[in-house]
Coordinates of C-alpha atoms in Angstrom, one line a residue:
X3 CA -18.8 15.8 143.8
X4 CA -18.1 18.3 141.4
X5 CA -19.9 19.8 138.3
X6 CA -18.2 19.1 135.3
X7 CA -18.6 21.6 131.8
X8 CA -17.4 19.7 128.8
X9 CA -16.5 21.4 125.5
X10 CA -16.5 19.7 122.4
X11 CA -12.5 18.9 121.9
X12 CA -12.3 14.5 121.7
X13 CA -14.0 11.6 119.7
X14 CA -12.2 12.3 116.1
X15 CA -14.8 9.4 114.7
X16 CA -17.8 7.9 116.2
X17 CA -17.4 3.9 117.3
X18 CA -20.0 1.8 114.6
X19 CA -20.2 -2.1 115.3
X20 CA -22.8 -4.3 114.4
X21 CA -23.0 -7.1 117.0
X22 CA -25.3 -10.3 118.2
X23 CA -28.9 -10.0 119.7
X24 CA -29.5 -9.9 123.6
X25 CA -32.5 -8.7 125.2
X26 CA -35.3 -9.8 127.9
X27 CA -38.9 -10.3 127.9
X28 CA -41.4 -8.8 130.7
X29 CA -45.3 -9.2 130.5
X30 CA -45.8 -7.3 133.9
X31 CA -47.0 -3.8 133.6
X32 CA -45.0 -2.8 136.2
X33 CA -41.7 -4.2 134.7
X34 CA -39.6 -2.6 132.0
X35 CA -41.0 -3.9 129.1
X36 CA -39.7 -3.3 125.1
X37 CA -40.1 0.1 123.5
X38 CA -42.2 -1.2 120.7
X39 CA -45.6 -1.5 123.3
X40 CA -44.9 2.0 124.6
X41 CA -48.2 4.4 124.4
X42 CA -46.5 7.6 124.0
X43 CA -48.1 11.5 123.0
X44 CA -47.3 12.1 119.2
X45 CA -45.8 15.4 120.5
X46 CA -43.5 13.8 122.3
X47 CA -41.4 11.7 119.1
X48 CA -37.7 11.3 118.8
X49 CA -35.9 14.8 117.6
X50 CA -34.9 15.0 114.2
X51 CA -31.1 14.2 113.0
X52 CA -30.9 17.5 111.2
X53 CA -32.3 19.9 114.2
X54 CA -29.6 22.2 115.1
X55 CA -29.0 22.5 119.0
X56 CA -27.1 24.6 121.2
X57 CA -26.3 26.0 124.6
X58 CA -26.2 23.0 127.5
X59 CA -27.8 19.9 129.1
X60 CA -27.4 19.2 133.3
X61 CA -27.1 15.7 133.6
X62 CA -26.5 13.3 137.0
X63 CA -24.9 10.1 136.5
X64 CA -24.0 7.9 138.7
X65 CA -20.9 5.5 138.7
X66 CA -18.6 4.6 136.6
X67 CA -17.5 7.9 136.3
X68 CA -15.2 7.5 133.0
X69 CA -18.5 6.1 131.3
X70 CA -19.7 9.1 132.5
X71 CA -17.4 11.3 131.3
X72 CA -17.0 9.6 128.0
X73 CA -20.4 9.8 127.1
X74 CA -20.7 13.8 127.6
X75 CA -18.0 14.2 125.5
X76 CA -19.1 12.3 122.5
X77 CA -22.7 13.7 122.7
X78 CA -20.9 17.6 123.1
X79 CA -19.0 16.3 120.0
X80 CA -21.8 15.0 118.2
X81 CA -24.0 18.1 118.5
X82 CA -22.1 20.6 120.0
X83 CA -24.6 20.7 123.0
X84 CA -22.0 21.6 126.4
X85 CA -22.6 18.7 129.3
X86 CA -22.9 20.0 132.7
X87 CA -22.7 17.1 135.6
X88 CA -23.6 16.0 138.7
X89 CA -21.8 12.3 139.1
X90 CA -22.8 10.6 142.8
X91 CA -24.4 7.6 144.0
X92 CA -28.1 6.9 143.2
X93 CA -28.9 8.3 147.2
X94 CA -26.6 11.3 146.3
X95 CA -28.8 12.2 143.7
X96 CA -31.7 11.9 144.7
X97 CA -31.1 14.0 147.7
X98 CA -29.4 16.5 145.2
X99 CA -32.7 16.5 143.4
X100 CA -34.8 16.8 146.7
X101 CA -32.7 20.1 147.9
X102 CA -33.0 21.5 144.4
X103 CA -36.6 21.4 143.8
X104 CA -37.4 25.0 144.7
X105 CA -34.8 25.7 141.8
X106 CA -34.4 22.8 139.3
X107 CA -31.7 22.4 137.6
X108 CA -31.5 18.9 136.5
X109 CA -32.3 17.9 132.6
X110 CA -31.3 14.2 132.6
X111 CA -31.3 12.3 135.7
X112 CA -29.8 8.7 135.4
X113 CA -30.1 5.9 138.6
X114 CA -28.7 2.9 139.1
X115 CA -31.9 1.6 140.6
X116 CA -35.1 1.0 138.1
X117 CA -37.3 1.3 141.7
X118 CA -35.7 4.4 142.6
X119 CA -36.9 5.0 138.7
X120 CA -40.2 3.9 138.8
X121 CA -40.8 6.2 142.3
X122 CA -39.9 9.4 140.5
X123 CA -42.4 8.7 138.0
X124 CA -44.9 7.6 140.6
X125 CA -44.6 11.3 142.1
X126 CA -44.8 13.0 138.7
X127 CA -41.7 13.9 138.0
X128 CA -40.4 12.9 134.5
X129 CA -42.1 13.1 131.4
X130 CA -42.8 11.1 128.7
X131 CA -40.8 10.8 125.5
X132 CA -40.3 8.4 122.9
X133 CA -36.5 8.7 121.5
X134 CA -35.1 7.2 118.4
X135 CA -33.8 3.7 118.5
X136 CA -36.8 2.8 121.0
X137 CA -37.5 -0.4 119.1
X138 CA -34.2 -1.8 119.6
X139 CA -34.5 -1.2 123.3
X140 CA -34.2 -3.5 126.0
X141 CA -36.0 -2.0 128.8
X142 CA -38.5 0.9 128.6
X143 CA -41.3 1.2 130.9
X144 CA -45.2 1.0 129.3
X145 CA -45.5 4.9 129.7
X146 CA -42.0 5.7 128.0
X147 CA -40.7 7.7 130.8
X148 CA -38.0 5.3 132.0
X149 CA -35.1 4.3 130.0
X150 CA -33.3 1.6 130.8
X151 CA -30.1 2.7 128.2
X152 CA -27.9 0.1 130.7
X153 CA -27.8 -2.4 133.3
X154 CA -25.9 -4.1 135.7
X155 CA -26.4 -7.2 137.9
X156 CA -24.9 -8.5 141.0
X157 CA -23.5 -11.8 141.3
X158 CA -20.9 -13.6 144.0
X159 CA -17.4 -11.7 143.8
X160 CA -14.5 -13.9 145.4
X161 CA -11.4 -13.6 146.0
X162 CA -9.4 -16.5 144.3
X163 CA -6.1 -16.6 146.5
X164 CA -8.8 -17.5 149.0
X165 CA -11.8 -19.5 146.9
X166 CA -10.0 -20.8 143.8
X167 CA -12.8 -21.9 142.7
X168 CA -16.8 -21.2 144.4
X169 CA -20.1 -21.7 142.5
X170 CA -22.0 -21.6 145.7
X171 CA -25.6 -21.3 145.4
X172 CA -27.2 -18.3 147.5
X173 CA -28.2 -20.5 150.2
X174 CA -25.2 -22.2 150.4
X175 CA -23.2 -19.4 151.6
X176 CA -24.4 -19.8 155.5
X177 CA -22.2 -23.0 155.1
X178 CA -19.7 -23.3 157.7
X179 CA -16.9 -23.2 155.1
X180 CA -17.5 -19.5 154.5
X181 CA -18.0 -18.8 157.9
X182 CA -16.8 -15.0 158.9
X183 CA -15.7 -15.0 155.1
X184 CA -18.6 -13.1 153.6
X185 CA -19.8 -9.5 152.9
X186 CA -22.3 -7.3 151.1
X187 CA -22.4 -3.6 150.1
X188 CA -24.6 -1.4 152.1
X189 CA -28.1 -1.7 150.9
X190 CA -29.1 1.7 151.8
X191 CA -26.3 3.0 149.8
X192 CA -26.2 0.7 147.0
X193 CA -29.3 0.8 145.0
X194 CA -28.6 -2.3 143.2
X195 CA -27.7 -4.4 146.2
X196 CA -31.5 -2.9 147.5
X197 CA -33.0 -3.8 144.3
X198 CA -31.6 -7.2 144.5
X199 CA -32.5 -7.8 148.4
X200 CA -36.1 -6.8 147.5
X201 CA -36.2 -9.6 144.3
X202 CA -34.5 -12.0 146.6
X203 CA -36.8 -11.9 149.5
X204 CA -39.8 -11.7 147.0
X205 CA -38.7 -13.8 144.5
X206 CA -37.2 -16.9 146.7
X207 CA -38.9 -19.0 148.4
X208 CA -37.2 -18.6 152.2
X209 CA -35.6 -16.0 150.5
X210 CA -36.1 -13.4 154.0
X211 CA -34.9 -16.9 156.1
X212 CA -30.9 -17.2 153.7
X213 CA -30.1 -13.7 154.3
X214 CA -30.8 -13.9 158.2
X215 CA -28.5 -17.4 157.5
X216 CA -25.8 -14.9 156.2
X217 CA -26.1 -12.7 158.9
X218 CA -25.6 -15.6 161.4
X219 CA -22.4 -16.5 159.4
X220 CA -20.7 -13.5 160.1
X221 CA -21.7 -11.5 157.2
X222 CA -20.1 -8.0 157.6
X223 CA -21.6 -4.5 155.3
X224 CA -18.1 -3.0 154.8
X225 CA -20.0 0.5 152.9
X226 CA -21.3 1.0 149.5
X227 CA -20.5 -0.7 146.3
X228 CA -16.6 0.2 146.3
X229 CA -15.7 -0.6 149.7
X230 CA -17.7 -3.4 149.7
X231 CA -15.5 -4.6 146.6
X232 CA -12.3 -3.6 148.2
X233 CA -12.6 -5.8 151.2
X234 CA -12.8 -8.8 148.8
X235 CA -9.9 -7.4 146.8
X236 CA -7.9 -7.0 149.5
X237 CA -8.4 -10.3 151.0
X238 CA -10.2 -8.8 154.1
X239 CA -12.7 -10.8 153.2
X240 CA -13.1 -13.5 150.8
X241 CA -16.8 -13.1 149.1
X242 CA -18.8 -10.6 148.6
X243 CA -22.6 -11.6 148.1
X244 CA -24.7 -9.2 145.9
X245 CA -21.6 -7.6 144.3
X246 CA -22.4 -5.3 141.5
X247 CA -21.0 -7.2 138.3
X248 CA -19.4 -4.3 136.4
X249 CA -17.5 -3.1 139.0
X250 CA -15.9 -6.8 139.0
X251 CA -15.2 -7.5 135.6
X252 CA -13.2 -4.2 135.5
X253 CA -11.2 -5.3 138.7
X254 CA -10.4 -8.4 136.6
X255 CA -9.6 -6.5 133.9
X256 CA -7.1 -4.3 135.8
X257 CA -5.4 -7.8 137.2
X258 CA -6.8 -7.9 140.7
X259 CA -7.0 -11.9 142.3
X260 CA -11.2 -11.9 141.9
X261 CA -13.1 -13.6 140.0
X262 CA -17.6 -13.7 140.1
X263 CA -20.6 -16.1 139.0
X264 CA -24.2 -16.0 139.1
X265 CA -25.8 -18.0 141.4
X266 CA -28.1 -20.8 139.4
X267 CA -30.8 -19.9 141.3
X268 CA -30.8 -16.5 139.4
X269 CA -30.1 -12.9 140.2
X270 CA -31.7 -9.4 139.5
X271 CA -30.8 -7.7 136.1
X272 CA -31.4 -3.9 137.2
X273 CA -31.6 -1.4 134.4
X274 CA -30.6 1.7 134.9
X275 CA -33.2 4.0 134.0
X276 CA -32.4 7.6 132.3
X277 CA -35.2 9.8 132.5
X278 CA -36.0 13.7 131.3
X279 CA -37.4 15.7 134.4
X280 CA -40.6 17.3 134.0
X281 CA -39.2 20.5 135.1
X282 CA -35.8 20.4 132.8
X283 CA -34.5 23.9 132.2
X284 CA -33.6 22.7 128.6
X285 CA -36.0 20.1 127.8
X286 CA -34.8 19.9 123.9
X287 CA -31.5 18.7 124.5
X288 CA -32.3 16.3 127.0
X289 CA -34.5 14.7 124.7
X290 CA -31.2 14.9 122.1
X291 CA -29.4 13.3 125.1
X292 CA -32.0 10.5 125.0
X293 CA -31.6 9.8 122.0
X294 CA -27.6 9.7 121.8
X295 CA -27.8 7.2 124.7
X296 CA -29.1 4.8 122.7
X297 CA -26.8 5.3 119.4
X298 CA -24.5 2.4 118.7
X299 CA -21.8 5.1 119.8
X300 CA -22.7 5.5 123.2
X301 CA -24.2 2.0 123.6
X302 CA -20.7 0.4 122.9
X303 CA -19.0 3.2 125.2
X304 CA -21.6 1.3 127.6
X305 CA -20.5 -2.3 127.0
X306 CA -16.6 -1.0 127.1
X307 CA -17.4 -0.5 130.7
X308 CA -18.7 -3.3 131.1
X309 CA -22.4 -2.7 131.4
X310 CA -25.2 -4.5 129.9
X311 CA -26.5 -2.8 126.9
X312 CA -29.6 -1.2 126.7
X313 CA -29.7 -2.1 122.9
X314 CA -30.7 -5.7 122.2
X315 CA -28.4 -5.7 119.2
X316 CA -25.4 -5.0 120.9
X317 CA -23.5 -7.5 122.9
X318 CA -20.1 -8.0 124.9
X319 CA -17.0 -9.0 124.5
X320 CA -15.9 -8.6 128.2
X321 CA -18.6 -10.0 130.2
X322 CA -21.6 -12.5 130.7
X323 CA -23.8 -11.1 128.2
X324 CA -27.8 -10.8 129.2
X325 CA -29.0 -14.3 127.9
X326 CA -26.1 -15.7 129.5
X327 CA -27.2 -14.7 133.4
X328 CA -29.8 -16.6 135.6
X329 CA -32.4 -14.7 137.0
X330 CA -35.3 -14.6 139.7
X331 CA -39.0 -13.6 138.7
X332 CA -38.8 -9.6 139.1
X333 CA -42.2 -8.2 140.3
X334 CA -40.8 -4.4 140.7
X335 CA -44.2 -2.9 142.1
X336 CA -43.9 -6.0 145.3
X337 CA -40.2 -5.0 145.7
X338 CA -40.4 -1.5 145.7
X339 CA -43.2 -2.1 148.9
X340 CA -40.1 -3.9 150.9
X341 CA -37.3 -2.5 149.2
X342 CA -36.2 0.3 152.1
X343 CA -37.8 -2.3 154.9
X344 CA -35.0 -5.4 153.9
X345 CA -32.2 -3.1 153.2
X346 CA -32.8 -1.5 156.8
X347 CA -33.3 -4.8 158.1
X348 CA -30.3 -6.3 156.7
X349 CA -28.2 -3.5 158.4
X350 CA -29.9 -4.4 161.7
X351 CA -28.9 -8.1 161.7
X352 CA -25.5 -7.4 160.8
X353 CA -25.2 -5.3 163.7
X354 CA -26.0 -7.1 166.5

């Protein structure tokens, strides 16, 4: 992975649509929960429209990297404010971050795992910070130092030259018919197929007894979220359980023979939180970068990708939309406890 500079030279107007509500409740603390209930330090509000800005940010992103790329050219065009980058895999980063602390250079970190999130904060190293637009937010954790600006979710990806047609519950998928036939991304690479493990086997009753079932049936852990995807795209294989959903819908939109569903006993909706380290090198235009993630611009640069929003008033036109997707009961502080445990386990069945 490369660092990226970006210089303010695309965007010639800024993207303005006003679209349908979607959004999500959470009453447990330890859940992202709306903006609007957020206790946050009066020294740490929004920064003002007019404030003039300058120099850089350093931002780490993970996939997908034209979001990515998009987004730090509209904010460098919108404030003139140059957009260094680190773009990797939620692990990547983190161990980026880990040999870097002697010498931060990280502004704006953003995961693809709200755990991964909510463990940075749990070690101190984000700060608070209540950005503009918070009250439209979907997901921002009770202390404001975790914003969830998009999500994805996994479903069942299938490949239909092989499955015309599957709606498959998760338990139904150590059926004979699929036999040899299924897959999953590597849980220790994928933060959202860990996230979803850890729901799964906390969330479901028998949920740690179905995915030894898969494991019985033949279920192979081609590599991370992309070659996991690949193998069903290919026809190596012809379903890929725990599939991250935006990587799907823009296979489907490039023609590839896939389609995906959500199971109806519910799936795991993981925002993707953004968060302003506590030892950013230029603190001021991180909190500016905040703030532009959750603009209508860059939210509908996020649905065009085909992530959720992080803005309930912004919907898609692409993809299953928020209200539309089945989920389990989410208890992040109970799935962050077995979170490494279940994805290293799930490695060792499909080993053996």
């Amino acid at each position: 992975m490369k660092m990226k500079k970006f210089v303010s030279a695309v965007m010639a107007g800024c993207l303005a649509i006003s679209l349908a509500a979607c959004g999500q409740d959470s009453s447990d603390a330890a859940e992202p929960s709306t903006a609007s209930t957020a206790q946050t330090p009066a020294s740490s509000t929004s920064t003002k429209e007019n404030e003039t800005l300058s120099g850089k940010v350093t931002v780490y992103m993970p996939s997908p990297a034209g979001l990515a790329d998009k987004l730090a050219a509209a904010f460098t065009e919108k404030t003139g404010v140059q957009v260094e980058q680190f773009q990797g895999t939620t692990g990547e980063i983190l161990a980026r971050l880990e040999t870097e602390q002697a010498n931060p250079v990280a502004d704006v970190v953003l995961l693809a795992s709200w755990s991964d999130g909510l463990s940075m904060k749990e070690d101190g190293k984000i700060m608070s910070y209540k950005p503009a637009n918070a009250d439209k937010a979907n997901w921002i954790d009770e202390d404001s130092m975790l914003f969830g600006t998009s999500a994805s979710a996994v479903g069942v990806i299938y490949n239909t030259t092989i499955f015309p047609e599957l709606s498959a519950d998760w338990a139904d998928l150590a059926g004979a018919d699929y036999k040899d036939n299924i897959a999953i991304p590597d849980p220790e690479k994928s933060g959202a197929c860990k996230d979803f493990l850890a729901g799964f086997v906390t969330g479901v009753e028998g949920g740690e007894g179905i995915v030894q079932s898969w494991a019985d049936n033949g279920l192979t852990v081609p590599g991370a979220n992309a070659a996991a995807l690949d193998a069903v795209t290919t026809g190596e294989k012809g379903i890929l359980i725990a599939g991250v959903d935006y990587n799907a819908y823009s296979s489907i939109s490039k023609g590839e023979p896939i389609s995906i569903y959500y199971p109806s006993t519910g799936t795991v909706v993981n925002p993707r939180p953004a968060m302003i380290m506590n030892t950013a090198p230029n603190a001021e235009n991180a909190k500016a970068f905040i703030d532009f993630l959750y603009s209508e611009e860059a939210q509908q640069l996020v649905a065009d990708a085909f992530l959720l929003p992080g803005r309930s008033d912004i919907t898609c036109e692409k993809r299953t939309n928020l209200a539309e997707i089945p989920q389990l009961s989410t208890e992040w502080k109970a799935m962050r406890e077995v979170a490494s445990d279940t994805a290293a386990k799930l490695n060792e069945m499909c080993s053996k």
